Amino acid sequence: GARNSLNNQLGELEGRLADAEAAAMKGGKSAMAKLEMKIRELEAELGSTQSRSGEAAKAFQRAERKAKELAFAQGEDRKNQDRMSELAAKLQMKIKTYKQQIEEAEEIAALNLAKFRKAQQDLEETEERAKLAMVL
């Protein structure tokens, strides 16, 4: 009786062990499948992140190149501005010089005109005196 009872218990334990092993196997496979799926999801996410960061790097390079071009253009504009300012200053100096020359010429013309009028007046007076002398 006792032997039979032990055999039954052993059989029952072996059955339970087999069930537990089967359950563990099933659980293990399911866990593995879940992990594999998670790995695939992470790989996909990594791929899209890498492509986004690649695009961002390209956009950054484009922006950097544009900034360099603008800085160069700004430098050229500044040089041109400086040249124009220099030219304007030279022209203003020339204008000033021409104005002075014109003023000097006007003064000389005014003096010459005054001399001419004086000479004309002297001539007229001389002619008047001559006429008077002839009359007398």
PDB file of C-alpha atoms in Angstrom:
ATOM      1  CA  GLY A   1       0.000   0.000   0.000  1.00  0.00           C
ATOM      2  CA  ALA A   2       2.728   2.460   1.057  1.00  0.00           C
ATOM      3  CA  ARG A   3       4.799   1.645  -2.004  1.00  0.00           C
ATOM      4  CA  ASN A   4       1.777   2.179  -4.262  1.00  0.00           C
ATOM      5  CA  SER A   5       1.020   5.460  -2.569  1.00  0.00           C
ATOM      6  CA  LEU A   6       4.638   6.610  -3.072  1.00  0.00           C
ATOM      7  CA  ASN A   7       4.537   5.537  -6.723  1.00  0.00           C
ATOM      8  CA  ASN A   8       1.314   7.503  -7.202  1.00  0.00           C
ATOM      9  CA  GLN A   9       2.830  10.554  -5.553  1.00  0.00           C
ATOM     10  CA  LEU A  10       5.983  10.209  -7.663  1.00  0.00           C
ATOM     11  CA  GLY A  11       3.880   9.890 -10.823  1.00  0.00           C
ATOM     12  CA  GLU A  12       1.882  12.937  -9.819  1.00  0.00           C
ATOM     13  CA  LEU A  13       5.074  14.926  -9.102  1.00  0.00           C
ATOM     14  CA  GLU A  14       6.584  13.856 -12.431  1.00  0.00           C
ATOM     15  CA  GLY A  15       3.407  14.982 -14.188  1.00  0.00           C
ATOM     16  CA  ARG A  16       3.452  18.316 -12.391  1.00  0.00           C
ATOM     17  CA  LEU A  17       7.148  18.731 -13.233  1.00  0.00           C
ATOM     18  CA  ALA A  18       6.443  18.020 -16.934  1.00  0.00           C
ATOM     19  CA  ASP A  19       3.583  20.547 -16.864  1.00  0.00           C
ATOM     20  CA  ALA A  20       5.815  23.113 -15.162  1.00  0.00           C
ATOM     21  CA  GLU A  21       8.569  22.490 -17.754  1.00  0.00           C
ATOM     22  CA  ALA A  22       6.062  22.838 -20.610  1.00  0.00           C
ATOM     23  CA  ALA A  23       4.704  26.051 -19.085  1.00  0.00           C
ATOM     24  CA  ALA A  24       8.241  27.366 -18.573  1.00  0.00           C
ATOM     25  CA  MET A  25       9.118  26.514 -22.189  1.00  0.00           C
ATOM     26  CA  LYS A  26       5.946  28.196 -23.428  1.00  0.00           C
ATOM     27  CA  GLY A  27       6.585  31.254 -21.213  1.00  0.00           C
ATOM     28  CA  GLY A  28      10.215  31.371 -22.297  1.00  0.00           C
ATOM     29  CA  LYS A  29       9.271  31.271 -26.005  1.00  0.00           C
ATOM     30  CA  SER A  30       6.691  33.990 -25.465  1.00  0.00           C
ATOM     31  CA  ALA A  31       9.208  36.140 -23.555  1.00  0.00           C
ATOM     32  CA  MET A  32      11.803  35.593 -26.313  1.00  0.00           C
ATOM     33  CA  ALA A  33       9.282  36.581 -28.978  1.00  0.00           C
ATOM     34  CA  LYS A  34       8.418  39.751 -27.008  1.00  0.00           C
ATOM     35  CA  LEU A  35      12.108  40.631 -26.665  1.00  0.00           C
ATOM     36  CA  GLU A  36      12.746  40.027 -30.366  1.00  0.00           C
ATOM     37  CA  MET A  37       9.812  42.303 -31.233  1.00  0.00           C
ATOM     38  CA  LYS A  38      11.122  44.982 -28.857  1.00  0.00           C
ATOM     39  CA  ILE A  39      14.584  44.701 -30.510  1.00  0.00           C
ATOM     40  CA  ARG A  40      13.030  45.170 -33.972  1.00  0.00           C
ATOM     41  CA  GLU A  41      11.089  48.225 -32.746  1.00  0.00           C
ATOM     42  CA  LEU A  42      14.249  49.740 -31.237  1.00  0.00           C
ATOM     43  CA  GLU A  43      16.211  49.031 -34.437  1.00  0.00           C
ATOM     44  CA  ALA A  44      13.515  50.805 -36.490  1.00  0.00           C
ATOM     45  CA  GLU A  45      13.524  53.748 -34.079  1.00  0.00           C
ATOM     46  CA  LEU A  46      17.325  53.904 -34.243  1.00  0.00           C
ATOM     47  CA  GLY A  47      17.186  53.898 -38.056  1.00  0.00           C
ATOM     48  CA  SER A  48      14.712  56.780 -38.198  1.00  0.00           C
ATOM     49  CA  THR A  49      16.677  58.724 -35.558  1.00  0.00           C
ATOM     50  CA  GLN A  50      19.906  58.225 -37.540  1.00  0.00           C
ATOM     51  CA  SER A  51      18.260  59.442 -40.755  1.00  0.00           C
ATOM     52  CA  ARG A  52      16.799  62.451 -38.913  1.00  0.00           C
ATOM     53  CA  SER A  53      20.164  63.320 -37.393  1.00  0.00           C
ATOM     54  CA  GLY A  54      21.768  62.942 -40.854  1.00  0.00           C
ATOM     55  CA  GLU A  55      19.238  65.381 -42.291  1.00  0.00           C
ATOM     56  CA  ALA A  56      19.827  67.760 -39.376  1.00  0.00           C
ATOM     57  CA  ALA A  57      23.603  67.616 -39.983  1.00  0.00           C
ATOM     58  CA  LYS A  58      23.074  68.414 -43.694  1.00  0.00           C
ATOM     59  CA  ALA A  59      20.725  71.292 -42.807  1.00  0.00           C
ATOM     60  CA  PHE A  60      23.323  72.596 -40.328  1.00  0.00           C
ATOM     61  CA  GLN A  61      26.062  72.467 -43.005  1.00  0.00           C
ATOM     62  CA  ARG A  62      23.790  74.327 -45.452  1.00  0.00           C
ATOM     63  CA  ALA A  63      23.017  76.980 -42.823  1.00  0.00           C
ATOM     64  CA  GLU A  64      26.703  77.319 -41.930  1.00  0.00           C
ATOM     65  CA  ARG A  65      27.644  77.732 -45.616  1.00  0.00           C
ATOM     66  CA  LYS A  66      24.884  80.350 -46.049  1.00  0.00           C
ATOM     67  CA  ALA A  67      26.144  82.227 -42.958  1.00  0.00           C
ATOM     68  CA  LYS A  68      29.709  82.265 -44.390  1.00  0.00           C
ATOM     69  CA  GLU A  69      28.397  83.536 -47.755  1.00  0.00           C
ATOM     70  CA  LEU A  70      26.415  86.301 -45.999  1.00  0.00           C
ATOM     71  CA  ALA A  71      29.425  87.283 -43.871  1.00  0.00           C
ATOM     72  CA  PHE A  72      31.584  87.471 -47.033  1.00  0.00           C
ATOM     73  CA  ALA A  73      28.928  89.535 -48.863  1.00  0.00           C
ATOM     74  CA  GLN A  74      28.652  91.837 -45.835  1.00  0.00           C
ATOM     75  CA  GLY A  75      32.431  92.313 -45.860  1.00  0.00           C
ATOM     76  CA  GLU A  76      32.334  93.180 -49.581  1.00  0.00           C
ATOM     77  CA  ASP A  77      29.456  95.609 -48.971  1.00  0.00           C
ATOM     78  CA  ARG A  78      31.447  97.257 -46.187  1.00  0.00           C
ATOM     79  CA  LYS A  79      34.514  97.603 -48.485  1.00  0.00           C
ATOM     80  CA  ASN A  80      32.333  99.137 -51.208  1.00  0.00           C
ATOM     81  CA  GLN A  81      30.734 101.468 -48.652  1.00  0.00           C
ATOM     82  CA  ASP A  82      34.193 102.572 -47.488  1.00  0.00           C
ATOM     83  CA  ARG A  83      35.304 103.170 -51.099  1.00  0.00           C
ATOM     84  CA  MET A  84      32.149 105.188 -51.798  1.00  0.00           C
ATOM     85  CA  SER A  85      32.645 107.269 -48.621  1.00  0.00           C
ATOM     86  CA  GLU A  86      36.257 107.931 -49.627  1.00  0.00           C
ATOM     87  CA  LEU A  87      35.153 108.943 -53.133  1.00  0.00           C
ATOM     88  CA  ALA A  88      32.435 111.219 -51.735  1.00  0.00           C
ATOM     89  CA  ALA A  89      34.977 112.897 -49.439  1.00  0.00           C
ATOM     90  CA  LYS A  90      37.360 113.477 -52.403  1.00  0.00           C
ATOM     91  CA  LEU A  91      34.514 114.931 -54.479  1.00  0.00           C
ATOM     92  CA  GLN A  92      33.531 117.251 -51.625  1.00  0.00           C
ATOM     93  CA  MET A  93      37.144 118.450 -51.410  1.00  0.00           C
ATOM     94  CA  LYS A  94      37.150 119.114 -55.186  1.00  0.00           C
ATOM     95  CA  ILE A  95      33.855 121.010 -54.917  1.00  0.00           C
ATOM     96  CA  LYS A  96      35.300 123.110 -52.099  1.00  0.00           C
ATOM     97  CA  THR A  97      38.399 123.863 -54.207  1.00  0.00           C
ATOM     98  CA  TYR A  98      36.263 124.795 -57.254  1.00  0.00           C
ATOM     99  CA  LYS A  99      34.089 127.093 -55.097  1.00  0.00           C
ATOM    100  CA  GLN A 100      37.223 128.869 -53.810  1.00  0.00           C
ATOM    101  CA  GLN A 101      38.545 129.235 -57.387  1.00  0.00           C
ATOM    102  CA  ILE A 102      35.175 130.633 -58.539  1.00  0.00           C
ATOM    103  CA  GLU A 103      35.114 133.118 -55.635  1.00  0.00           C
ATOM    104  CA  GLU A 104      38.681 134.227 -56.467  1.00  0.00           C
ATOM    105  CA  ALA A 105      37.787 134.595 -60.158  1.00  0.00           C
ATOM    106  CA  GLU A 106      34.703 136.644 -59.240  1.00  0.00           C
ATOM    107  CA  GLU A 107      36.808 138.921 -57.030  1.00  0.00           C
ATOM    108  CA  ILE A 108      39.338 139.431 -59.858  1.00  0.00           C
ATOM    109  CA  ALA A 109      36.490 140.099 -62.335  1.00  0.00           C
ATOM    110  CA  ALA A 110      34.951 142.630 -59.923  1.00  0.00           C
ATOM    111  CA  LEU A 111      38.353 144.379 -59.533  1.00  0.00           C
ATOM    112  CA  ASN A 112      38.889 144.415 -63.313  1.00  0.00           C
ATOM    113  CA  LEU A 113      35.374 145.770 -63.828  1.00  0.00           C
ATOM    114  CA  ALA A 114      36.033 148.519 -61.279  1.00  0.00           C
ATOM    115  CA  LYS A 115      39.360 149.367 -63.023  1.00  0.00           C
ATOM    116  CA  PHE A 116      37.581 149.402 -66.415  1.00  0.00           C
ATOM    117  CA  ARG A 117      34.829 151.709 -65.128  1.00  0.00           C
ATOM    118  CA  LYS A 118      37.450 154.012 -63.550  1.00  0.00           C
ATOM    119  CA  ALA A 119      39.382 154.105 -66.823  1.00  0.00           C
ATOM    120  CA  GLN A 120      36.157 154.742 -68.751  1.00  0.00           C
ATOM    121  CA  GLN A 121      35.285 157.556 -66.343  1.00  0.00           C
ATOM    122  CA  ASP A 122      38.806 159.019 -66.658  1.00  0.00           C
ATOM    123  CA  LEU A 123      38.550 158.845 -70.465  1.00  0.00           C
ATOM    124  CA  GLU A 124      35.165 160.573 -70.455  1.00  0.00           C
ATOM    125  CA  GLU A 125      36.509 163.321 -68.145  1.00  0.00           C
ATOM    126  CA  THR A 126      39.578 163.749 -70.362  1.00  0.00           C
ATOM    127  CA  GLU A 127      37.358 163.970 -73.472  1.00  0.00           C
ATOM    128  CA  GLU A 128      35.168 166.557 -71.692  1.00  0.00           C
ATOM    129  CA  ARG A 129      38.271 168.601 -70.815  1.00  0.00           C
ATOM    130  CA  ALA A 130      39.536 168.301 -74.388  1.00  0.00           C
ATOM    131  CA  LYS A 131      36.193 169.532 -75.750  1.00  0.00           C
ATOM    132  CA  LEU A 132      36.266 172.430 -73.314  1.00  0.00           C
ATOM    133  CA  ALA A 133      39.821 173.245 -74.273  1.00  0.00           C
ATOM    134  CA  MET A 134      38.803 173.257 -77.953  1.00  0.00           C
ATOM    135  CA  VAL A 135      35.889 175.518 -77.208  1.00  0.00           C
ATOM    136  CA  LEU A 136      38.151 177.843 -75.319  1.00  0.00           C
TER     137      LEU A 136
END
